[in-house]
Amino acid sequence: MFKILDKQVFSPVVKQMVIEAPRVARRCQPGQFVILRIHEEGERIPLTIADFDREKGTITIVFQEVGKTTRQLGTLEAGDYIRDFVGPLGTPSHIENFGTVICVGGGVGIAPVFPIARALKEAGNHVISIIGARSKDLLFWEDRMREVSSELFVTTDDGSYVRKGFVTDVLKEVIEDRGRDNISLVLAIGPQPMMRACCDVTRDYGIKTIVSLNALMVDGTGMCGCCRVTVGGQTRFVCVDGPEFDGHQVDFAELARRSATFRAEEQRALERHTC
Ligand code: FES
């Protein structure tokens, strides 16, 4: 059993929890994820690690309530326990001094971008971060992202905070302003349409772009095949080969179709849960 040490509510649907999980905290690296199960009969859901503290033995997760399990998770409080908390899973982010890197975080994708941006900055990169959300109430960790970035841009889809527009608008502006040859790498994490749109922008400039895919998962160890995705014409498993891939090689249309496979069942489970 894994104790929830702290809970922060960023909005009615976006929440942060600090979980006591010393063995996960000891070994995890930026870019990796955990699979948790709230109780014995519960669904297994993957969540990318948002932060970790090796000394305290804690893992921070940030999640948006989109279905039955995340909604149930959101009802737990500090002092409650989670049945399973398995990790670290997946391949860590590749960190080196690339030069200038743009880190893009959309919605809850801001959370997994944070430890990667921090590691990239520590490795000597000039880190330009762009964070965005649909509206001000869904935006979080502006202060934390500012701490680990050389420059930070903030945007909201509806213009309720800082500026109106998508992260892709800012991405394009920054590339135009700095010059394509001065950007070594782009990292984009967020909803699938956002990551796909970022890749569409950077493809035109020929800038390598890494995305972190949020596929459906069951075992998280490469055995069930649930998380398969086509990258560069080859079948890859997000849980062991990823979650990060070259975004220009990802078949996003197939990923979107596969992600929607159980939408009707997910909706029914949510309705049963809320009734
Ligand atoms: Fe089963 Fe990846 S979740 S193979």
mmCIF file of C-alpha atoms and ligand atoms in Angstrom:
data_model
loop_
_atom_site.group_PDB
_atom_site.id
_atom_site.type_symbol
_atom_site.label_atom_id
_atom_site.label_comp_id
_atom_site.label_asym_id
_atom_site.label_seq_id
_atom_site.Cartn_x
_atom_site.Cartn_y
_atom_site.Cartn_z
ATOM 1 C CA MET A 1 0.000 0.000 0.000
ATOM 2 C CA PHE A 2 1.257 3.457 -0.911
ATOM 3 C CA LYS A 3 0.351 6.441 1.246
ATOM 4 C CA ILE A 4 -0.796 9.760 -0.183
ATOM 5 C CA LEU A 5 1.269 12.286 1.769
ATOM 6 C CA ASP A 6 -0.093 15.453 0.218
ATOM 7 C CA LYS A 7 -2.849 16.534 -2.152
ATOM 8 C CA GLN A 8 -3.228 19.833 -3.961
ATOM 9 C CA VAL A 9 -6.290 20.785 -5.992
ATOM 10 C CA PHE A 10 -5.306 22.955 -8.963
ATOM 11 C CA SER A 11 -8.830 23.044 -10.389
ATOM 12 C CA PRO A 12 -12.018 20.963 -9.978
ATOM 13 C CA VAL A 13 -10.505 18.407 -12.398
ATOM 14 C CA VAL A 14 -6.706 18.789 -12.090
ATOM 15 C CA LYS A 15 -5.048 17.500 -8.926
ATOM 16 C CA GLN A 16 -1.562 16.819 -7.602
ATOM 17 C CA MET A 17 -0.588 14.071 -5.176
ATOM 18 C CA VAL A 18 2.672 13.258 -3.455
ATOM 19 C CA ILE A 19 2.958 9.506 -2.923
ATOM 20 C CA GLU A 20 5.261 7.710 -0.512
ATOM 21 C CA ALA A 21 7.074 5.249 -2.804
ATOM 22 C CA PRO A 22 10.753 5.106 -1.805
ATOM 23 C CA ARG A 23 11.780 2.292 -4.133
ATOM 24 C CA VAL A 24 10.284 4.046 -7.160
ATOM 25 C CA ALA A 25 11.819 7.380 -6.107
ATOM 26 C CA ARG A 26 15.266 5.836 -5.683
ATOM 27 C CA ARG A 27 15.454 4.604 -9.275
ATOM 28 C CA CYS A 28 13.229 6.818 -11.409
ATOM 29 C CA GLN A 29 14.504 9.178 -14.089
ATOM 30 C CA PRO A 30 12.813 12.036 -15.992
ATOM 31 C CA GLY A 31 10.469 10.726 -18.678
ATOM 32 C CA GLN A 32 9.486 7.525 -16.891
ATOM 33 C CA PHE A 33 6.025 6.630 -15.638
ATOM 34 C CA VAL A 34 4.177 4.565 -13.055
ATOM 35 C CA ILE A 35 1.092 2.367 -13.316
ATOM 36 C CA LEU A 36 -1.234 2.613 -10.365
ATOM 37 C CA ARG A 37 -4.287 0.734 -9.192
ATOM 38 C CA ILE A 38 -6.460 2.325 -6.533
ATOM 39 C CA HIS A 39 -7.853 -0.924 -5.118
ATOM 40 C CA GLU A 40 -7.783 -4.688 -5.738
ATOM 41 C CA GLU A 41 -10.513 -4.593 -8.394
ATOM 42 C CA GLY A 42 -9.355 -1.327 -9.903
ATOM 43 C CA GLU A 43 -8.270 -0.429 -13.432
ATOM 44 C CA ARG A 44 -4.550 0.009 -14.022
ATOM 45 C CA ILE A 45 -3.700 3.495 -15.284
ATOM 46 C CA PRO A 46 -0.332 4.888 -16.397
ATOM 47 C CA LEU A 47 0.769 8.326 -15.173
ATOM 48 C CA THR A 48 4.022 10.015 -16.103
ATOM 49 C CA ILE A 49 6.170 10.981 -13.116
ATOM 50 C CA ALA A 50 5.943 14.722 -12.528
ATOM 51 C CA ASP A 51 8.612 14.978 -9.853
ATOM 52 C CA PHE A 52 10.526 12.850 -7.383
ATOM 53 C CA ASP A 53 12.467 13.319 -4.173
ATOM 54 C CA ARG A 54 14.975 10.548 -3.564
ATOM 55 C CA GLU A 55 15.740 11.627 0.023
ATOM 56 C CA LYS A 56 12.115 11.802 1.088
ATOM 57 C CA GLY A 57 11.236 8.745 -1.010
ATOM 58 C CA THR A 58 8.319 10.453 -2.741
ATOM 59 C CA ILE A 59 6.834 10.637 -6.231
ATOM 60 C CA THR A 60 4.630 13.504 -7.412
ATOM 61 C CA ILE A 61 1.822 12.849 -9.874
ATOM 62 C CA VAL A 62 -0.521 15.334 -11.522
ATOM 63 C CA PHE A 63 -3.671 14.058 -13.201
ATOM 64 C CA GLN A 64 -6.811 15.305 -14.858
ATOM 65 C CA GLU A 65 -10.088 13.620 -14.029
ATOM 66 C CA VAL A 66 -11.266 12.278 -17.373
ATOM 67 C CA GLY A 67 -12.773 8.886 -16.498
ATOM 68 C CA LYS A 68 -13.942 6.669 -13.670
ATOM 69 C CA THR A 69 -10.515 5.814 -12.259
ATOM 70 C CA THR A 70 -9.053 9.314 -12.323
ATOM 71 C CA ARG A 71 -12.271 10.594 -10.785
ATOM 72 C CA GLN A 72 -12.016 7.994 -8.009
ATOM 73 C CA LEU A 73 -8.377 8.906 -7.516
ATOM 74 C CA GLY A 74 -9.389 12.532 -7.164
ATOM 75 C CA THR A 75 -11.662 11.685 -4.232
ATOM 76 C CA LEU A 76 -8.751 10.312 -2.176
ATOM 77 C CA GLU A 77 -7.112 12.591 0.364
ATOM 78 C CA ALA A 78 -3.779 12.886 2.136
ATOM 79 C CA GLY A 79 -3.536 9.949 4.541
ATOM 80 C CA ASP A 80 -5.394 7.568 2.202
ATOM 81 C CA TYR A 81 -3.634 4.689 0.455
ATOM 82 C CA ILE A 82 -3.283 3.478 -3.140
ATOM 83 C CA ARG A 83 -3.197 -0.319 -3.590
ATOM 84 C CA ASP A 84 -0.484 -0.581 -6.287
ATOM 85 C CA PHE A 85 2.078 1.922 -7.496
ATOM 86 C CA VAL A 86 4.419 0.171 -9.935
ATOM 87 C CA GLY A 87 7.476 1.768 -11.443
ATOM 88 C CA PRO A 88 9.599 3.299 -12.647
ATOM 89 C CA LEU A 89 8.487 2.060 -16.076
ATOM 90 C CA GLY A 90 9.544 3.032 -19.576
ATOM 91 C CA THR A 91 12.754 4.373 -21.008
ATOM 92 C CA PRO A 92 14.126 7.570 -19.420
ATOM 93 C CA SER A 93 14.434 10.747 -21.472
ATOM 94 C CA HIS A 94 17.669 11.135 -23.388
ATOM 95 C CA ILE A 95 19.444 14.019 -21.670
ATOM 96 C CA GLU A 96 22.565 15.731 -23.012
ATOM 97 C CA ASN A 97 23.704 19.227 -23.889
ATOM 98 C CA PHE A 98 21.945 19.705 -27.218
ATOM 99 C CA GLY A 99 22.261 23.498 -27.200
ATOM 100 C CA THR A 100 18.907 25.268 -27.261
ATOM 101 C CA VAL A 101 15.858 23.134 -26.536
ATOM 102 C CA ILE A 102 12.203 24.152 -26.608
ATOM 103 C CA CYS A 103 10.033 22.299 -24.065
ATOM 104 C CA VAL A 104 6.300 22.484 -24.745
ATOM 105 C CA GLY A 105 3.761 21.408 -22.124
ATOM 106 C CA GLY A 106 0.021 21.454 -22.761
ATOM 107 C CA GLY A 107 -2.565 20.950 -19.997
ATOM 108 C CA VAL A 108 -1.523 18.171 -17.609
ATOM 109 C CA GLY A 109 1.418 17.618 -19.971
ATOM 110 C CA ILE A 110 3.099 20.499 -18.143
ATOM 111 C CA ALA A 111 3.791 18.127 -15.232
ATOM 112 C CA PRO A 112 5.908 15.507 -17.069
ATOM 113 C CA VAL A 113 7.742 18.264 -18.954
ATOM 114 C CA PHE A 114 8.978 19.717 -15.656
ATOM 115 C CA PRO A 115 11.591 17.073 -14.630
ATOM 116 C CA ILE A 116 12.819 16.783 -18.220
ATOM 117 C CA ALA A 117 13.257 20.546 -18.562
ATOM 118 C CA ARG A 118 15.089 20.581 -15.228
ATOM 119 C CA ALA A 119 17.445 17.801 -16.345
ATOM 120 C CA LEU A 120 18.053 19.502 -19.702
ATOM 121 C CA LYS A 121 18.879 22.784 -17.947
ATOM 122 C CA GLU A 122 21.214 21.001 -15.512
ATOM 123 C CA ALA A 123 22.931 19.433 -18.548
ATOM 124 C CA GLY A 124 23.761 22.930 -19.805
ATOM 125 C CA ASN A 125 21.004 23.517 -22.352
ATOM 126 C CA HIS A 126 19.324 26.870 -22.951
ATOM 127 C CA VAL A 127 15.777 25.773 -22.160
ATOM 128 C CA ILE A 128 12.903 27.742 -23.675
ATOM 129 C CA SER A 129 9.657 26.492 -22.163
ATOM 130 C CA ILE A 130 6.181 27.077 -23.535
ATOM 131 C CA ILE A 131 3.252 26.084 -21.337
ATOM 132 C CA GLY A 132 -0.421 26.410 -22.131
ATOM 133 C CA ALA A 133 -3.876 25.307 -21.135
ATOM 134 C CA ARG A 134 -7.425 25.815 -22.313
ATOM 135 C CA SER A 135 -7.989 28.463 -19.631
ATOM 136 C CA LYS A 136 -6.321 30.025 -16.609
ATOM 137 C CA ASP A 137 -7.905 27.637 -14.094
ATOM 138 C CA LEU A 138 -6.319 24.637 -15.854
ATOM 139 C CA LEU A 139 -2.824 26.125 -15.809
ATOM 140 C CA PHE A 140 -0.418 25.151 -13.027
ATOM 141 C CA TRP A 141 3.279 25.083 -12.113
ATOM 142 C CA GLU A 142 4.113 28.357 -13.866
ATOM 143 C CA ASP A 143 6.490 29.140 -10.987
ATOM 144 C CA ARG A 144 8.146 25.728 -11.052
ATOM 145 C CA MET A 145 8.585 25.828 -14.828
ATOM 146 C CA ARG A 146 10.111 29.310 -14.560
ATOM 147 C CA GLU A 147 12.689 27.939 -12.100
ATOM 148 C CA VAL A 148 13.921 25.270 -14.537
ATOM 149 C CA SER A 149 13.724 27.312 -17.733
ATOM 150 C CA SER A 150 16.018 29.900 -19.250
ATOM 151 C CA GLU A 151 12.910 31.543 -20.744
ATOM 152 C CA LEU A 152 9.213 30.846 -20.195
ATOM 153 C CA PHE A 153 6.203 31.624 -22.382
ATOM 154 C CA VAL A 154 2.651 31.149 -21.138
ATOM 155 C CA THR A 155 -0.516 31.026 -23.198
ATOM 156 C CA THR A 156 -4.186 30.123 -22.787
ATOM 157 C CA ASP A 157 -6.534 29.035 -25.559
ATOM 158 C CA ASP A 158 -9.243 31.450 -24.414
ATOM 159 C CA GLY A 159 -6.961 34.338 -23.485
ATOM 160 C CA SER A 160 -7.972 34.245 -19.804
ATOM 161 C CA TYR A 161 -4.310 34.510 -18.756
ATOM 162 C CA VAL A 162 -1.212 36.194 -20.275
ATOM 163 C CA ARG A 163 -2.018 35.792 -23.973
ATOM 164 C CA LYS A 164 -4.638 34.163 -26.188
ATOM 165 C CA GLY A 165 -3.575 31.328 -28.420
ATOM 166 C CA PHE A 166 -2.257 27.794 -28.657
ATOM 167 C CA VAL A 167 1.181 26.584 -27.656
ATOM 168 C CA THR A 168 1.784 25.922 -31.365
ATOM 169 C CA ASP A 169 1.328 29.649 -32.103
ATOM 170 C CA VAL A 170 4.061 30.483 -29.584
ATOM 171 C CA LEU A 171 6.242 27.626 -30.834
ATOM 172 C CA LYS A 172 6.148 28.976 -34.353
ATOM 173 C CA GLU A 173 6.873 32.530 -33.172
ATOM 174 C CA VAL A 174 9.868 31.419 -31.095
ATOM 175 C CA ILE A 175 11.346 29.393 -33.966
ATOM 176 C CA GLU A 176 10.866 32.324 -36.360
ATOM 177 C CA ASP A 177 12.355 34.749 -33.844
ATOM 178 C CA ARG A 178 15.420 32.688 -32.892
ATOM 179 C CA GLY A 179 15.989 31.132 -36.287
ATOM 180 C CA ARG A 180 15.558 27.477 -37.153
ATOM 181 C CA ASP A 181 19.323 26.825 -37.040
ATOM 182 C CA ASN A 182 19.495 27.984 -33.422
ATOM 183 C CA ILE A 183 17.025 25.405 -32.125
ATOM 184 C CA SER A 184 18.471 21.932 -31.557
ATOM 185 C CA LEU A 185 15.454 20.028 -30.310
ATOM 186 C CA VAL A 186 11.789 20.383 -29.413
ATOM 187 C CA LEU A 187 10.082 18.311 -26.719
ATOM 188 C CA ALA A 188 6.276 18.341 -26.689
ATOM 189 C CA ILE A 189 4.031 16.676 -24.100
ATOM 190 C CA GLY A 190 0.281 17.065 -23.821
ATOM 191 C CA PRO A 191 -2.922 15.893 -25.460
ATOM 192 C CA GLN A 192 -2.377 13.910 -28.665
ATOM 193 C CA PRO A 193 -3.780 16.626 -30.986
ATOM 194 C CA MET A 194 -1.412 19.149 -29.402
ATOM 195 C CA MET A 195 1.648 16.929 -29.833
ATOM 196 C CA ARG A 196 0.627 16.192 -33.407
ATOM 197 C CA ALA A 197 0.175 19.915 -34.116
ATOM 198 C CA CYS A 198 3.614 20.700 -32.633
ATOM 199 C CA CYS A 199 5.138 18.067 -34.910
ATOM 200 C CA ASP A 200 3.371 19.612 -37.900
ATOM 201 C CA VAL A 201 4.979 22.959 -37.034
ATOM 202 C CA THR A 202 8.501 21.622 -36.496
ATOM 203 C CA ARG A 203 8.404 19.296 -39.506
ATOM 204 C CA ASP A 204 8.297 22.333 -41.791
ATOM 205 C CA TYR A 205 11.484 23.616 -40.130
ATOM 206 C CA GLY A 206 13.187 20.218 -39.965
ATOM 207 C CA ILE A 207 13.658 20.384 -36.185
ATOM 208 C CA LYS A 208 13.748 17.024 -34.404
ATOM 209 C CA THR A 209 10.786 16.725 -32.048
ATOM 210 C CA ILE A 210 10.309 14.293 -29.198
ATOM 211 C CA VAL A 211 6.811 13.466 -27.938
ATOM 212 C CA SER A 212 5.725 11.394 -24.930
ATOM 213 C CA LEU A 213 2.848 9.147 -25.935
ATOM 214 C CA ASN A 214 -0.078 8.377 -23.665
ATOM 215 C CA ALA A 215 -1.335 5.097 -25.118
ATOM 216 C CA LEU A 216 -3.750 2.670 -23.511
ATOM 217 C CA MET A 217 -1.824 0.260 -21.287
ATOM 218 C CA VAL A 218 -2.454 -2.916 -19.322
ATOM 219 C CA ASP A 219 0.700 -4.609 -18.017
ATOM 220 C CA GLY A 220 3.265 -1.895 -18.790
ATOM 221 C CA THR A 221 6.003 -4.465 -19.319
ATOM 222 C CA GLY A 222 5.834 -5.177 -23.066
ATOM 223 C CA MET A 223 3.814 -8.405 -22.868
ATOM 224 C CA CYS A 224 0.180 -7.580 -23.666
ATOM 225 C CA GLY A 225 0.645 -5.443 -26.798
ATOM 226 C CA CYS A 226 -2.111 -3.025 -25.741
ATOM 227 C CA CYS A 227 0.108 0.038 -26.059
ATOM 228 C CA ARG A 228 1.436 -0.689 -29.552
ATOM 229 C CA VAL A 229 1.977 2.239 -31.853
ATOM 230 C CA THR A 230 3.479 2.603 -35.317
ATOM 231 C CA VAL A 231 6.663 4.675 -35.405
ATOM 232 C CA GLY A 232 8.580 4.990 -38.645
ATOM 233 C CA GLY A 233 6.511 2.140 -40.110
ATOM 234 C CA GLN A 234 7.446 -0.233 -37.292
ATOM 235 C CA THR A 235 5.370 -1.486 -34.388
ATOM 236 C CA ARG A 236 6.719 -0.237 -31.075
ATOM 237 C CA PHE A 237 5.443 -0.645 -27.546
ATOM 238 C CA VAL A 238 4.972 2.647 -25.713
ATOM 239 C CA CYS A 239 5.542 1.052 -22.298
ATOM 240 C CA VAL A 240 9.010 -0.329 -22.978
ATOM 241 C CA ASP A 241 10.250 1.339 -26.180
ATOM 242 C CA GLY A 242 8.833 4.705 -25.096
ATOM 243 C CA PRO A 243 6.992 6.615 -23.901
ATOM 244 C CA GLU A 244 9.151 9.093 -25.864
ATOM 245 C CA PHE A 245 9.471 8.812 -29.630
ATOM 246 C CA ASP A 246 10.477 10.900 -32.610
ATOM 247 C CA GLY A 247 7.194 12.723 -33.186
ATOM 248 C CA HIS A 248 7.755 13.065 -36.932
ATOM 249 C CA GLN A 249 7.733 9.275 -37.205
ATOM 250 C CA VAL A 250 4.603 8.614 -35.103
ATOM 251 C CA ASP A 251 1.383 7.517 -36.785
ATOM 252 C CA PHE A 252 -0.865 9.834 -34.760
ATOM 253 C CA ALA A 253 -4.030 8.884 -36.688
ATOM 254 C CA GLU A 254 -3.631 5.235 -35.701
ATOM 255 C CA LEU A 255 -2.791 6.228 -32.111
ATOM 256 C CA ALA A 256 -6.001 8.294 -31.919
ATOM 257 C CA ARG A 257 -8.072 5.391 -33.288
ATOM 258 C CA ARG A 258 -6.556 2.925 -30.829
ATOM 259 C CA SER A 259 -6.982 5.348 -27.911
ATOM 260 C CA ALA A 260 -10.714 5.527 -28.693
ATOM 261 C CA THR A 261 -11.170 1.723 -28.755
ATOM 262 C CA PHE A 262 -12.883 1.506 -25.378
ATOM 263 C CA ARG A 263 -14.519 4.934 -25.332
ATOM 264 C CA ALA A 264 -18.064 3.530 -25.075
ATOM 265 C CA GLU A 265 -17.072 1.226 -22.192
ATOM 266 C CA GLU A 266 -15.204 4.079 -20.498
ATOM 267 C CA GLN A 267 -18.276 6.277 -20.792
ATOM 268 C CA ARG A 268 -20.551 3.562 -19.360
ATOM 269 C CA ALA A 269 -18.154 2.991 -16.442
ATOM 270 C CA LEU A 270 -18.107 6.717 -15.734
ATOM 271 C CA GLU A 271 -21.903 6.946 -15.856
ATOM 272 C CA ARG A 272 -22.280 3.956 -13.509
ATOM 273 C CA HIS A 273 -19.753 5.561 -11.176
ATOM 274 C CA THR A 274 -21.489 8.937 -11.077
ATOM 275 C CA CYS A 275 -25.065 7.586 -10.825
HETATM 276 FE FE1 FES B 1 1.223 -4.145 -22.427
HETATM 277 FE FE2 FES B 1 2.714 -2.125 -23.258
HETATM 278 S S1 FES B 1 1.069 -2.068 -21.857
HETATM 279 S S2 FES B 1 2.743 -4.179 -23.915
#
